Structure formats: C-alpha cells, structure tokens
Short mmCIF file of C-alpha atoms and ligand atoms in Angstrom, two decimals:
data_model
loop_
_atom_site.label_atom_id
_atom_site.label_comp_id
_atom_site.label_asym_id
_atom_site.label_seq_id
_atom_site.Cartn_x
_atom_site.Cartn_y
_atom_site.Cartn_z
CA UNK W 1 196.84 52.39 124.01
CA UNK W 2 197.37 49.63 121.78
CA UNK W 3 194.07 47.57 123.08
CA UNK W 4 190.87 48.50 122.99
CA UNK W 5 189.71 45.88 125.33
CA UNK W 6 191.91 43.93 127.70
CA UNK W 7 190.01 40.79 129.83
CA UNK W 8 192.52 39.15 132.29
CA UNK W 9 191.15 35.93 134.62
CA UNK W 10 187.11 37.45 134.33
CA UNK W 11 184.66 35.17 135.99
CA UNK W 12 180.81 35.76 136.31
CA UNK W 13 178.86 33.63 138.68
CA UNK W 14 175.10 33.80 138.65
CA UNK W 15 174.44 32.42 142.25
CA UNK W 16 176.31 29.02 142.10
CA UNK W 17 175.80 29.07 138.31
CA UNK W 18 179.34 30.04 136.71
CA UNK W 19 179.00 32.43 132.91
CA UNK W 20 182.05 33.28 132.44
CA UNK W 21 185.17 30.84 133.57
CA UNK W 22 188.90 32.64 133.91
CA UNK W 23 188.63 34.37 130.90
CA UNK W 24 191.35 36.44 129.19
CA UNK W 25 191.59 38.14 125.83
CA UNK W 26 192.43 41.64 124.26
CA UNK W 27 190.79 43.30 121.53
CA UNK W 28 193.07 45.76 119.81
CA UNK W 29 192.27 48.86 118.38
CA UNK W 30 190.59 48.90 115.25
CA UNK W 31 189.74 45.49 114.51
CA UNK W 32 186.74 43.49 114.18
CA UNK W 33 186.69 40.99 116.99
CA UNK W 34 183.95 38.08 116.84
CA UNK W 35 182.93 36.30 120.28
CA UNK W 36 181.46 32.93 118.92
CA UNK W 37 179.29 30.36 120.44
CA UNK W 38 176.57 28.91 120.71
CA UNK W 39 173.11 29.78 123.00
CA UNK W 40 174.00 30.05 126.63
CA UNK W 41 177.96 30.20 126.08
CA UNK W 42 177.95 33.93 128.03
CA UNK W 43 178.15 35.98 125.09
CA UNK W 44 175.53 38.48 126.06
CA UNK W 45 177.03 38.36 129.58
CA UNK W 46 180.43 39.07 128.05
CA UNK W 47 178.99 42.50 126.61
CA UNK W 48 177.17 43.48 129.86
CA UNK W 49 180.32 42.98 131.88
CA UNK W 50 182.43 44.64 129.34
CA UNK W 51 179.73 47.64 129.13
CA UNK W 52 178.86 48.31 133.11
CA UNK W 53 175.56 46.24 132.69
CA UNK W 54 176.66 43.58 134.82
CA UNK W 55 179.71 43.34 137.34
CA UNK W 56 182.33 40.99 137.45
CA UNK W 57 182.75 38.01 140.18
CA UNK W 58 186.70 38.06 139.78
CA UNK W 59 189.26 39.14 137.29
CA UNK W 60 190.38 42.37 135.50
CA UNK W 61 188.65 44.31 132.75
CA UNK W 62 189.93 47.48 131.08
CA UNK W 63 187.82 49.25 127.88
CA UNK W 64 189.42 52.23 126.32
CA UNK W 65 191.44 52.54 129.19
CA UNK W 66 189.19 52.69 131.63
CA UNK W 67 188.30 50.36 134.61
CA UNK W 68 184.84 49.40 135.15
CA UNK W 69 184.44 51.86 138.10
CA UNK W 70 184.44 54.40 135.35
CA UNK W 71 182.04 52.95 133.40
CA UNK W 72 178.83 54.61 134.41
CA UNK W 73 180.59 57.91 133.58
CA UNK W 74 179.69 60.30 130.71
CA UNK W 75 183.11 60.05 129.41
CA UNK W 76 182.94 56.39 129.03
CA UNK W 77 179.48 56.16 127.27
CA UNK W 78 180.79 59.01 125.20
CA UNK W 79 183.22 56.43 123.43
CA UNK W 80 181.01 53.10 123.35
CA UNK W 81 178.11 52.07 121.42
CA UNK W 82 175.55 49.18 121.66
CA UNK W 83 173.25 47.36 120.00
CA UNK W 84 172.34 44.78 122.42
CA UNK W 85 169.59 41.51 121.53
CA UNK W 86 167.16 43.20 123.06
CA UNK W 87 167.21 46.61 122.61
CA UNK W 88 163.88 48.71 121.69
CA UNK W 89 162.84 51.89 119.57
CA UNK W 90 159.57 53.72 120.84
CA UNK W 91 157.09 52.34 118.71
CA UNK W 92 154.21 54.98 118.62
CA UNK W 93 157.12 57.57 117.55
CA UNK W 94 158.42 58.08 113.91
CA UNK W 95 162.12 57.29 113.28
CA UNK W 96 163.20 60.65 113.35
CA UNK W 97 161.54 61.17 116.99
CA UNK W 98 163.03 58.03 118.07
CA UNK W 99 166.75 59.58 116.82
CA UNK W 100 166.67 63.05 118.04
CA UNK W 101 165.79 61.62 121.54
CA UNK W 102 169.53 59.89 121.68
CA UNK W 103 170.71 62.90 119.74
CA UNK W 104 169.61 65.40 122.48
CA UNK W 105 170.99 62.21 125.11
CA UNK W 106 174.59 62.46 123.64
CA UNK W 107 174.51 66.18 122.96
CA UNK W 108 174.80 65.48 119.07
CA UNK W 109 173.08 68.14 116.78
CA UNK W 110 170.08 66.68 114.79
CA UNK W 111 171.81 67.18 111.53
CA UNK W 112 173.18 63.68 112.61
CA UNK W 113 170.27 62.17 112.36
CA UNK W 114 170.33 62.58 108.23
CA UNK W 115 173.75 61.42 108.27
CA UNK W 116 172.94 58.17 110.14
CA UNK W 117 169.88 57.30 108.28
CA UNK W 118 171.89 57.90 104.59
CA UNK W 119 174.48 55.18 106.27
CA UNK W 120 171.85 52.65 107.45
CA UNK W 121 169.74 53.49 104.03
CA UNK W 122 166.69 54.33 105.38
CA UNK W 123 166.25 58.41 104.33
CA UNK W 124 162.80 57.28 102.74
CA UNK W 125 161.31 56.05 106.65
CA UNK W 126 162.44 59.06 108.25
CA UNK W 127 159.07 60.14 109.04
CA UNK W 128 157.34 56.66 109.65
CA UNK W 129 156.01 55.25 112.85
CA UNK W 130 158.33 52.83 114.23
CA UNK W 131 155.57 50.17 114.96
CA UNK W 132 154.96 50.01 111.11
CA UNK W 133 158.63 49.26 110.28
CA UNK W 134 159.68 45.34 109.80
CA UNK W 135 161.98 43.80 111.61
CA UNK W 136 164.84 44.37 109.82
CA UNK W 137 164.54 47.78 109.32
CA UNK W 138 164.04 48.60 112.97
CA UNK W 139 166.86 46.63 113.50
CA UNK W 140 168.88 49.05 111.33
CA UNK W 141 167.39 52.10 113.04
CA UNK W 142 169.00 50.59 116.28
CA UNK W 143 172.27 50.76 114.29
CA UNK W 144 171.91 54.12 113.83
CA UNK W 145 171.12 54.68 117.42
CA UNK W 146 173.89 52.89 118.41
CA UNK W 147 176.42 54.48 116.29
CA UNK W 148 174.88 58.36 116.71
CA UNK W 149 177.49 59.65 118.69
CA UNK W 150 180.53 58.34 116.61
CA UNK W 151 181.62 55.62 119.36
CA UNK W 152 185.26 54.52 118.85
CA UNK W 153 184.10 51.25 120.04
CA UNK W 154 181.24 49.33 119.30
CA UNK W 155 179.17 46.19 120.89
CA UNK W 156 176.82 44.09 118.61
CA UNK W 157 175.36 41.45 120.09
CA UNK W 158 173.99 38.90 117.32
CA UNK W 159 173.03 42.36 115.43
CA UNK W 160 171.61 40.24 112.53
CA UNK W 161 169.93 37.17 114.10
CA UNK W 162 166.64 36.43 112.18
CA UNK W 163 166.98 38.66 109.35
CA UNK W 164 166.66 38.22 106.00
CA UNK W 165 169.79 38.04 103.85
CA UNK W 166 169.01 41.69 102.04
CA UNK W 167 169.16 43.31 105.56
CA UNK W 168 172.13 41.31 106.89
CA UNK W 169 174.12 42.48 104.13
CA UNK W 170 173.05 45.92 104.18
CA UNK W 171 173.91 45.83 108.40
CA UNK W 172 177.23 44.30 107.21
CA UNK W 173 178.38 46.99 104.70
CA UNK W 174 177.63 49.45 107.48
CA UNK W 175 179.92 47.65 109.76
CA UNK W 176 182.87 47.52 107.25
CA UNK W 177 182.65 51.04 106.09
CA UNK W 178 182.36 52.02 110.39
CA UNK W 179 185.51 49.82 111.04
CA UNK W 180 187.26 51.14 107.41
CA UNK W 181 187.02 54.59 109.35
CA UNK W 182 188.76 53.06 112.33
CA UNK W 183 185.88 52.09 114.61
CA UNK W 184 186.57 49.15 116.74
CA UNK W 185 183.85 46.67 116.82
CA UNK W 186 183.11 43.68 119.16
CA UNK W 187 180.63 41.21 117.75
CA UNK W 188 178.91 38.42 119.48
CA UNK W 189 177.62 35.81 117.17
CA UNK W 190 176.32 32.27 116.29
CA UNK W 191 176.56 32.85 112.68
CA UNK W 192 179.93 31.56 111.81
CA UNK W 193 179.48 32.76 107.92
CA UNK W 194 179.08 36.52 109.53
CA UNK W 195 181.85 35.75 111.34
CA UNK W 196 183.85 34.66 108.31
CA UNK W 197 182.90 37.69 106.29
CA UNK W 198 183.45 40.49 108.87
CA UNK W 199 185.87 39.44 111.57
CA UNK W 200 189.77 40.23 111.79
CA UNK W 201 189.85 37.65 114.55
CA UNK W 202 186.96 35.24 116.39
CA UNK W 203 187.29 33.72 119.70
CA UNK W 204 185.39 30.81 120.97
CA UNK W 205 183.53 30.68 123.86
CA UNK W 206 181.77 27.79 125.42
CA UNK W 207 180.16 26.88 128.76
CA UNK W 208 181.89 30.36 129.86
CA UNK W 209 185.33 29.63 129.00
CA UNK W 210 187.76 30.84 125.50
CA UNK W 211 188.45 28.11 123.47
CA UNK W 212 190.26 29.21 120.73
CA UNK W 213 191.36 33.22 119.39
CA UNK W 214 193.12 33.86 116.03
CA UNK W 215 192.18 34.80 112.90
CA UNK W 216 189.45 32.65 110.58
CA UNK W 217 192.42 31.80 108.20
CA UNK W 218 194.74 30.75 110.95
CA UNK W 219 192.17 28.72 112.28
CA UNK W 220 190.80 27.19 109.27
CA UNK W 221 194.40 26.19 108.59
CA UNK W 222 195.39 25.07 111.29
CA UNK W 223 192.11 22.74 111.81
CA UNK W 224 192.45 21.34 108.07
CA UNK W 225 193.80 17.96 107.61
CA UNK W 226 195.14 19.49 104.28
CA UNK W 227 194.41 16.38 102.45
CA UNK W 228 192.88 17.44 98.68
CA UNK W 229 189.37 16.90 98.11
CA UNK W 230 189.48 16.01 94.29
CA UNK W 231 185.95 15.58 92.17
CA UNK W 232 186.34 13.52 89.38
CA UNK W 233 184.56 13.56 85.99
CA UNK W 234 183.65 10.47 86.53
CA UNK W 235 181.95 11.66 89.75
CA UNK W 236 183.82 9.67 92.00
CA UNK W 237 184.81 12.14 95.12
CA UNK W 238 188.09 11.50 96.90
CA UNK W 239 189.88 12.36 99.79
CA UNK W 240 193.73 12.43 98.49
CA UNK W 241 196.27 12.54 101.48
CA UNK W 242 198.78 15.78 101.04
CA UNK W 243 201.96 13.41 100.45
CA UNK W 244 204.13 11.80 98.41
CA UNK W 245 201.76 9.35 97.97
CA UNK W 246 198.65 11.53 97.02
CA UNK W 247 201.34 13.92 94.57
CA UNK W 248 201.67 10.64 92.25
CA UNK W 249 197.88 9.94 92.70
CA UNK W 250 197.28 13.46 91.74
CA UNK W 251 199.54 13.26 89.03
CA UNK W 252 197.85 10.22 87.53
CA UNK W 253 194.54 11.68 87.65
CA UNK W 254 195.88 15.10 86.11
CA UNK W 255 197.38 12.83 83.49
CA UNK W 256 194.46 11.00 82.25
CA UNK W 257 192.96 14.37 82.89
CA UNK W 258 190.13 13.21 85.14
CA UNK W 259 189.96 16.05 87.14
CA UNK W 260 186.80 18.19 87.69
CA UNK W 261 187.49 20.21 90.71
CA UNK W 262 189.88 19.81 93.55
CA UNK W 263 190.71 21.87 96.73
CA UNK W 264 192.22 22.07 99.88
CA UNK W 265 190.77 20.87 103.18
CA UNK W 266 189.30 24.11 104.13
CA UNK W 267 186.55 23.63 107.29
CA UNK W 268 184.35 26.27 108.00
CA UNK W 269 184.01 27.82 111.68
CA UNK W 270 181.36 25.92 112.27
CA UNK W 271 183.21 22.58 111.47
CA UNK W 272 186.11 23.70 113.81
CA UNK W 273 183.64 24.99 116.58
CA UNK W 274 182.34 21.51 116.74
CA UNK W 275 185.80 19.94 116.44
CA UNK W 276 187.15 22.38 119.54
CA UNK W 277 183.96 22.12 121.70
CA UNK W 278 182.22 18.89 120.21
CA UNK W 279 179.06 21.43 120.00
CA UNK W 280 177.51 22.70 117.33
CA UNK W 281 177.41 26.45 116.96
CA UNK W 282 173.47 27.04 116.30
CA UNK O 1 171.96 65.89 136.56
CA UNK O 2 171.89 67.86 133.29
CA UNK O 3 168.93 70.20 132.03
CA UNK O 4 169.19 69.22 127.88
CA UNK O 5 169.14 65.27 128.94
CA UNK O 6 166.22 66.11 131.38
CA UNK O 7 164.14 68.20 128.74
CA UNK O 8 165.28 65.40 125.64
CA UNK O 9 163.29 62.92 128.10
CA UNK O 10 160.22 65.22 129.11
CA UNK O 11 159.53 65.98 125.50
CA UNK O 12 159.57 62.12 124.16
CA UNK O 13 157.35 61.48 126.87
CA UNK O 14 154.97 63.96 126.10
CA UNK O 15 154.90 62.97 122.26
CA UNK O 16 154.47 59.49 123.45
CA UNK O 17 151.92 60.16 125.59
CA UNK O 18 149.89 62.34 122.85
CA UNK O 19 150.13 59.28 120.54
CA UNK O 20 149.02 56.68 123.51
CA UNK O 21 145.23 56.33 122.82
CA UNK O 22 144.99 54.58 126.60
CA UNK O 23 146.59 56.95 128.46
CA UNK O 24 145.47 59.95 126.68
CA UNK O 25 142.12 59.22 128.23
CA UNK O 26 143.43 59.86 131.59
CA UNK O 27 143.71 63.31 132.34
CA UNK O 28 140.41 63.87 130.37
CA UNK O 29 138.82 61.52 133.34
CA UNK O 30 138.64 64.37 136.11
CA UNK O 31 137.70 66.89 133.88
CA UNK O 32 134.39 64.60 132.31
CA UNK O 33 133.76 64.07 136.46
CA UNK O 34 134.11 67.53 137.21
CA UNK O 35 131.32 68.62 134.44
CA UNK O 36 129.45 65.52 135.78
CA UNK O 37 129.21 67.00 139.20
CA UNK O 38 128.42 70.53 138.03
CA UNK O 39 125.59 69.55 136.22
CA UNK O 40 124.25 67.31 138.88
CA UNK O 41 124.17 70.13 141.48
CA UNK O 42 122.98 72.86 138.95
CA UNK O 43 122.89 76.31 140.81
CA UNK O 44 123.68 75.51 144.42
CA UNK O 45 126.79 76.20 145.91
CA UNK O 46 129.44 72.93 145.34
CA UNK O 47 130.64 71.11 148.39
CA UNK O 48 134.06 71.40 149.37
CA UNK O 49 134.27 67.63 149.52
CA UNK O 50 133.08 67.27 146.13
CA UNK O 51 135.78 69.90 144.68
CA UNK O 52 138.72 67.69 146.78
CA UNK O 53 137.55 64.53 145.86
CA UNK O 54 138.09 65.61 141.80
CA UNK O 55 141.49 66.49 143.44
CA UNK O 56 142.04 63.17 144.47
CA UNK O 57 140.59 61.50 141.38
CA UNK O 58 143.19 64.06 139.26
CA UNK O 59 146.38 63.25 141.55
CA UNK O 60 145.85 60.02 141.81
CA UNK O 61 144.82 58.97 138.07
CA UNK O 62 147.13 61.74 136.57
CA UNK O 63 149.67 62.32 138.75
CA UNK O 64 150.55 58.84 140.43
CA UNK O 65 149.09 56.92 137.18
CA UNK O 66 151.02 58.33 134.47
CA UNK O 67 154.02 58.37 136.58
CA UNK O 68 154.01 54.75 137.06
CA UNK O 69 152.78 54.15 133.29
CA UNK O 70 155.11 55.84 132.04
CA UNK O 71 158.17 54.28 133.92
CA UNK O 72 156.68 50.64 133.25
CA UNK O 73 156.20 51.18 129.81
CA UNK O 74 159.93 51.61 129.64
CA UNK O 75 160.37 48.28 131.63
CA UNK O 76 157.89 46.01 129.26
CA UNK O 77 158.98 47.75 125.97
CA UNK O 78 162.93 47.62 126.66
CA UNK O 79 163.21 50.84 125.93
CA UNK O 80 164.39 51.95 129.54
CA UNK O 81 167.98 49.67 129.06
CA UNK O 82 168.92 52.14 126.25
CA UNK O 83 168.04 55.20 128.40
CA UNK O 84 170.57 53.55 130.77
CA UNK O 85 173.24 52.90 128.32
CA UNK O 86 172.93 56.36 127.24
CA UNK O 87 174.75 59.44 129.04
CA UNK O 88 171.66 60.18 130.63
CA UNK O 89 171.18 59.10 134.31
CA UNK O 90 168.48 57.33 136.41
CA UNK O 91 167.96 60.34 137.96
CA UNK O 92 167.54 62.63 134.68
CA UNK O 93 164.92 59.85 133.20
CA UNK O 94 162.84 60.03 136.18
CA UNK O 95 162.68 63.97 136.61
CA UNK O 96 162.32 63.99 133.02
CA UNK O 97 159.09 61.86 133.32
CA UNK O 98 158.20 63.64 136.50
CA UNK O 99 158.31 66.79 134.53
CA UNK O 100 155.55 65.30 131.75
CA UNK O 101 153.24 63.92 134.92
CA UNK O 102 153.39 67.19 136.25
CA UNK O 103 152.18 69.25 133.72
CA UNK O 104 149.32 66.99 132.44
CA UNK O 105 148.52 66.89 136.07
CA UNK O 106 148.10 70.99 136.24
CA UNK O 107 146.13 70.98 133.15
CA UNK O 108 144.10 68.49 133.87
CA UNK O 109 143.39 69.90 137.58
CA UNK O 110 142.89 73.74 136.45
CA UNK O 111 140.79 72.69 133.64
CA UNK O 112 138.50 70.42 136.12
CA UNK O 113 138.45 73.38 138.98
CA UNK O 114 137.58 76.37 136.92
CA UNK O 115 134.65 73.78 136.00
CA UNK O 116 133.94 72.81 139.42
CA UNK O 117 134.39 76.55 141.30
CA UNK O 118 138.08 76.97 141.56
CA UNK O 119 137.67 80.20 144.59
CA UNK O 120 137.30 78.22 147.66
CA UNK O 121 141.20 76.69 147.06
CA UNK O 122 142.26 80.12 145.87
CA UNK O 123 144.43 80.80 149.34
CA UNK O 124 147.69 80.32 150.49
CA UNK O 125 146.84 77.69 152.52
CA UNK O 126 145.05 75.34 150.16
CA UNK O 127 147.29 75.94 147.39
CA UNK O 128 150.22 74.66 149.68
CA UNK O 129 148.35 71.79 150.83
CA UNK O 130 148.01 71.27 147.36
CA UNK O 131 151.37 71.32 146.34
CA UNK O 132 152.40 68.81 149.10
CA UNK O 133 149.75 66.55 148.26
CA UNK O 134 150.80 66.98 144.74
CA UNK O 135 154.38 65.34 145.45
CA UNK O 136 152.89 63.17 147.54
CA UNK O 137 151.13 61.26 145.05
CA UNK O 138 154.23 62.09 142.73
CA UNK O 139 156.81 60.33 144.76
CA UNK O 140 153.99 57.16 145.17
CA UNK O 141 153.74 56.86 141.47
CA UNK O 142 157.64 57.31 141.34
CA UNK O 143 158.09 54.61 143.95
CA UNK O 144 155.84 51.88 142.43
CA UNK O 145 156.74 53.02 138.83
CA UNK O 146 160.74 52.10 139.78
CA UNK O 147 159.84 48.31 140.24
CA UNK O 148 156.60 47.80 138.21
CA UNK O 149 157.64 45.64 134.79
CA UNK O 150 154.73 46.10 133.13
CA UNK O 151 151.99 48.46 132.20
CA UNK O 152 149.52 46.17 133.05
CA UNK O 153 150.24 45.52 136.75
CA UNK O 154 150.31 49.25 137.39
CA UNK O 155 146.66 48.98 137.50
CA UNK O 156 146.84 46.63 140.53
CA UNK O 157 148.58 49.42 142.11
CA UNK O 158 146.25 51.93 141.08
CA UNK O 159 143.41 50.86 142.45
CA UNK O 160 144.68 50.72 146.16
CA UNK O 161 146.37 53.90 146.10
CA UNK O 162 142.92 55.78 144.22
CA UNK O 163 140.42 54.03 146.72
CA UNK O 164 143.03 54.41 149.95
CA UNK O 165 144.04 58.22 149.05
CA UNK O 166 141.91 59.28 145.99
CA UNK O 167 138.70 59.02 146.93
CA UNK O 168 139.10 59.02 151.30
CA UNK O 169 136.58 61.44 151.65
CA UNK O 170 133.87 59.03 150.31
CA UNK O 171 134.55 56.95 154.02
CA UNK O 172 131.84 59.47 155.07
CA UNK O 173 129.25 57.10 152.95
CA UNK O 174 130.12 54.00 154.19
CA UNK O 175 128.12 54.12 157.21
CA UNK O 176 130.62 54.46 160.22
CA UNK O 177 130.07 55.90 163.50
CA UNK O 178 131.46 59.50 163.60
CA UNK O 179 133.63 58.29 166.62
CA UNK O 180 134.88 54.82 165.14
CA UNK O 181 138.64 53.93 164.54
CA UNK O 182 138.11 53.74 160.91
CA UNK O 183 136.74 57.20 161.00
CA UNK O 184 139.80 58.40 163.30
CA UNK O 185 142.53 56.66 160.52
CA UNK O 186 140.55 57.91 157.69
CA UNK O 187 140.78 61.51 159.29
CA UNK O 188 144.39 61.74 159.51
CA UNK O 189 144.84 60.96 155.78
CA UNK O 190 146.13 63.52 153.28
CA UNK O 191 142.39 64.51 151.78
CA UNK O 192 140.14 64.58 154.89
CA UNK O 193 142.94 66.66 156.92
CA UNK O 194 142.88 69.39 153.47
CA UNK O 195 139.26 69.50 153.68
CA UNK O 196 139.46 69.79 157.47
CA UNK O 197 141.53 73.00 157.31
CA UNK O 198 139.17 74.95 155.39
CA UNK O 199 137.28 75.36 158.84
CA UNK O 200 140.07 75.12 161.34
CA UNK O 201 142.88 77.08 159.21
CA UNK O 202 145.08 74.87 161.29
CA UNK O 203 148.72 74.65 160.24
CA UNK O 204 148.55 71.49 161.86
CA UNK O 205 147.04 69.87 158.78
CA UNK O 206 149.74 71.22 156.54
CA UNK O 207 152.02 69.33 159.28
CA UNK O 208 149.87 65.99 158.22
CA UNK O 209 150.07 66.07 154.82
CA UNK O 210 153.84 67.23 154.80
CA UNK O 211 154.32 63.89 156.90
CA UNK O 212 152.56 62.06 154.37
CA UNK O 213 154.78 63.66 151.76
CA UNK O 214 157.73 62.62 153.60
CA UNK O 215 156.68 59.06 153.98
CA UNK O 216 155.99 58.80 150.44
CA UNK O 217 159.34 60.49 149.33
CA UNK O 218 160.75 57.59 151.58
CA UNK O 219 158.89 54.96 150.08
CA UNK O 220 160.64 56.27 146.36
CA UNK O 221 163.98 56.80 147.52
CA UNK O 222 163.80 53.13 149.30
CA UNK O 223 162.46 51.69 145.71
CA UNK O 224 165.28 53.52 144.11
CA UNK O 225 167.94 52.22 146.04
CA UNK O 226 166.55 48.58 145.56
CA UNK O 227 166.69 48.64 141.99
CA UNK O 228 170.03 50.57 141.85
CA UNK O 229 171.20 47.68 144.37
CA UNK O 230 169.39 44.70 141.75
CA UNK O 231 171.35 46.24 138.83
N1 ATP C 1 171.40 37.48 134.93
C1 ATP C 1 171.14 36.54 135.16
N2 ATP C 1 170.86 35.73 136.12
C2 ATP C 1 171.36 34.33 136.23
N3 ATP C 1 171.96 33.44 134.82
C3 ATP C 1 171.88 34.05 134.24
C4 ATP C 1 171.46 35.62 134.14
N4 ATP C 1 172.29 36.28 132.98
C5 ATP C 1 172.56 35.13 132.00
N5 ATP C 1 172.60 33.90 132.82
C6 ATP C 1 172.79 32.78 132.38
O1 ATP C 1 174.30 32.40 131.92
C7 ATP C 1 174.93 31.95 130.79
C8 ATP C 1 175.02 32.85 129.91
O2 ATP C 1 174.15 33.53 129.44
P1 ATP C 1 174.22 34.72 127.97
O3 ATP C 1 172.56 35.26 128.04
O4 ATP C 1 175.39 35.35 128.17
O5 ATP C 1 174.32 33.58 126.95
P2 ATP C 1 174.46 33.87 125.45
O6 ATP C 1 175.69 33.38 124.77
O7 ATP C 1 174.24 35.41 125.15
O8 ATP C 1 173.30 33.06 124.60
P3 ATP C 1 172.41 33.65 123.60
O9 ATP C 1 172.66 33.21 122.07
O10 ATP C 1 171.21 32.91 123.78
O11 ATP C 1 172.43 35.02 123.48
C9 ATP C 1 172.95 31.09 130.36
O12 ATP C 1 173.44 29.99 130.97
C10 ATP C 1 172.22 32.29 131.84
O13 ATP C 1 171.34 31.14 131.95
MG1 MG C 2 172.73 36.51 123.85
#
C-alpha cells in the first residue's frame, strides 16, 4: 500500500450546498500532507469524510486501504488518530484521568500516559485538573490523546490556530518527530507558515474544489516571476528581470558595489493562494 | 460491546460525578427527604405511599436525572465526539453511563429506604416491581439524554418526569373525585400500581409496570435510531 489516502471524484453536499466538489488526490504513506484553505473552504468536512464522521455524497474514498464501510470498525479506528477542531477534555478530571480513559478505550497500557506526557512536554501537569490548564496546554494534551494508540495516520484540524508561538512550536516539534518515525500526517490549516514549515506537499482547497497540489518548493518556483529583488545601499528597491538586459543591469550594480541585498522572487504560500483563488488565506 | 471499555467509561463517569458539585447533590435529595418524612411522623407507622414517593423521587431525580445529565454534558462539552471516534461503540458509552446511574440510584435508594423503613418492600413481588420501575426511569433518561444538547435543557425534561411519574401518588391531594377520569388515568401509572399491589397482591400490577417499562425501552430505542440516522 503506497498511498495512505486515496480520494477520487469526491463530492459532499449539505442540502443544496456543495461543500466538496469533485475532489481527487492521494496522500502517500509517511508524508505530511497539508490541506490549505480559508474559513468555509471545506477542510473540516474533508477530514470528517475521511474519518467516517460524515458520509460522502459521491465518489470514492480509501483510507489505509479501507473503504468507508470499514470506518466504524475497531481495526480502522486503531490505525487513525484525530485532533479535531473542537475536541475537548473532561474539565473536572486530571490530565492523567483523561488520558487513562483513552488508554483503556484503545486497550493501551497506562504506562503509555507518561510516554505521551514526555512527548508533549507536560509531565509536570500530570496531576493537574484540566480546567486549570491554559489553552495551549489543553491542545497539547488533546494531541497526546490523539496519539495515545500509536496511529499510523493522524488527522489534525488546525492544531495550532489561536495558540501562542511557544505552544505552536512545541506542537510542530511533536509532529515532526512523529513523522520521522513514519507516521502519515494529514494537516488542515490556514496558516501558510505552518504549511511551509511542516508539509511535504500542500493542496489548496477553495469553495470545496482542489486548486493546486504540489510541494511548497515547486509551488513557490512555479508561481515565481523569477525576477530579482535588489536593494541598493542608497535605499533603492529594484525589481530586475531574469534576462539579458537584467544581467547587464545587475552586473553594472555589482561593479559599482551598490548591492546591499538581492534575492529571487519567492512568493509565500499565502501569496500563491491569493494568486490562484483570488482570495486571502486567512 | 466490550467490557473493558464499558468499565472505563463507568469509572470515568463516577469520578467526574464526584467532582461535579451540582450533580453530587442529586442522590442526597431523597435521603434528605427521607430524614424529613421520618421525623414528621415520629412514632407512627410510615404510610406506604410516602415510601413509594421516596422511590419516585429517587428514580426520577437520580436515575433519569443523572442519566440525562451525564449524556447531555458529553454533548454540550464536545467530549462525546472523542468517545465516538474511539473504538468505544455508542452502546458501550450508554451502558457505561447506565451503570454509573444504577450505582448512584442503588446507594441513594437503599439509604433512603433504611431511614424510612424498608420492611414493606421486602417481598419478591415488591422487589420485582421496583426493578421494573427502575428500568422504566432508566430508559426514559437514556431516551431523553440521546437528544438533549445541553445540561440546562435537561431540567425542562426532568420536571414533567418528576411530576408525572415520580409524584403520581400526590394526585390524591388535588381533590379530584375518586371515580373521575384523572384519578383513573393516574391509577394506571406505574407508582400507584405498585402501591395498589401491596393490598391486592395482583400480578396484573406487575404486568402494567412491565408495559410501562417496555414503552420506555421503545422510546429509548427510537431516540437511539433517530440519533444514529442524523449522524
Ligand atoms: N453539517 C453541516 N450542515 C450544513 N452545512 C455544513 C455542515 N458542515 C459544514 N457545512 C458547510 O460546508 C462548508 C465547509 O465547511 P467546513 O467546516 O468544512 O469549512 P472549513 O474549511 O473547515 O472552515 P474553517 O476554517 O472555518 O474551519 C461551509 O460553507 C459550511 O457552512
Ligand atoms: Mg474547519
């Protein structure tokens, strides 16, 4: 099985509203796949379709080699982990008691709790009541909960939205370590930096349709004007074409030692998204 | 169905319940009432109706009430989704919670009845009636718990259950004529049936209560199917 997820001609409608329109893509085993799109694009709907929380209207889905008819089985659930956008913990219970419940539901030894707390760097909060934790800490516990049964494929729905940089970095570190160990990650985000840092490949989702799918590097190359952005010591900012005329111009500037900095046009994923869809990512 | 998962949910719910100040009061309610009633009639024999009234309060508040609240809270606090995405089945979740509601009911009921005088209920027929009645209230709680979305709303459902099924014997104090339609209908309700059974020893009463229980089970089943369909 080369692909962890395969989707073909997938459609989902809610009444008259089309949330996912004829989408096809595949996620390879072991990659971090990012689904980028603004609010309402259909990202959450996509995860719900891939995890059996919603039933597709049309098309084909295979996740970990299984069709949707198997999505409610224990065999399927043992293979996937989900950190959804509004998951919650039992606020009155301790961190330990929360994780213990899921250890037992997934038939994992309770020793797994300490392992997970170390991974998300929350050992000190083990005996704390969840209600007393910060939002970022709760999110890290939710991540520990999603990973407690060593899933092969993990779905994350905007795992760092509204978190401070410290917590975001912690979560990114956990995800990278996890991925290095071979776990496939499906990440929903509207944070282009997150996608650039983490993802092997990204797909743009806009109004329920897939617009682009490639590695961040390829996309940035493809949507680059390939021009050079030059800043001179006198404070001039020039955009110089990548051609013969441009070469002469740059040579002249270099001869006179005017160049303070120079780089190729390298659009961010956010700028590319705007170019492709005409809409801001956030 | 999986015993380990049911047990995990049961233990989680018990722990959570102990830390929930609002809910923690519920099983104490019948006990406090029992103390109050037994003081009121100091020295006299406790009327059977009063004993069954305590049973009604316990079953409606503790059995139906906690069941509804346990289920509504999972919905309201968005924790249900986490359970549903785990290998635990919906049935595991409901059974685990039912066990928690059962344990709380048994403790609350036994303590209250010991205070009130448990002797009149210590015969096979009465115990059978109590067990059937318990399941009637449990199924009512499950059914409503399946569709209520917030803990606050449960009160709106709990009130009519308490007044209709928990306090039915009180209808005698409302001044209806003995042979009026209201009294006849009220007489067919589960609690008055059990009180009547104490005199008549008729198995018909057990049959009537069993029918009520089956109706409640059907209600819970329909709610279950509806919820599954909406997913
Ligand atoms: N259960 C539902 N019933 C009706 N419409 C729905 C339902 N779920 C989602 N939608 C609609 O489908 C579209 C996609 O929603 P979705 O939640 O998947 O977007 P999203 O990309 O996750 O957005 P966000 O970034 O805000 O989380 C929206 O227009 C939404 O209103
Ligand atoms: Mg979303």
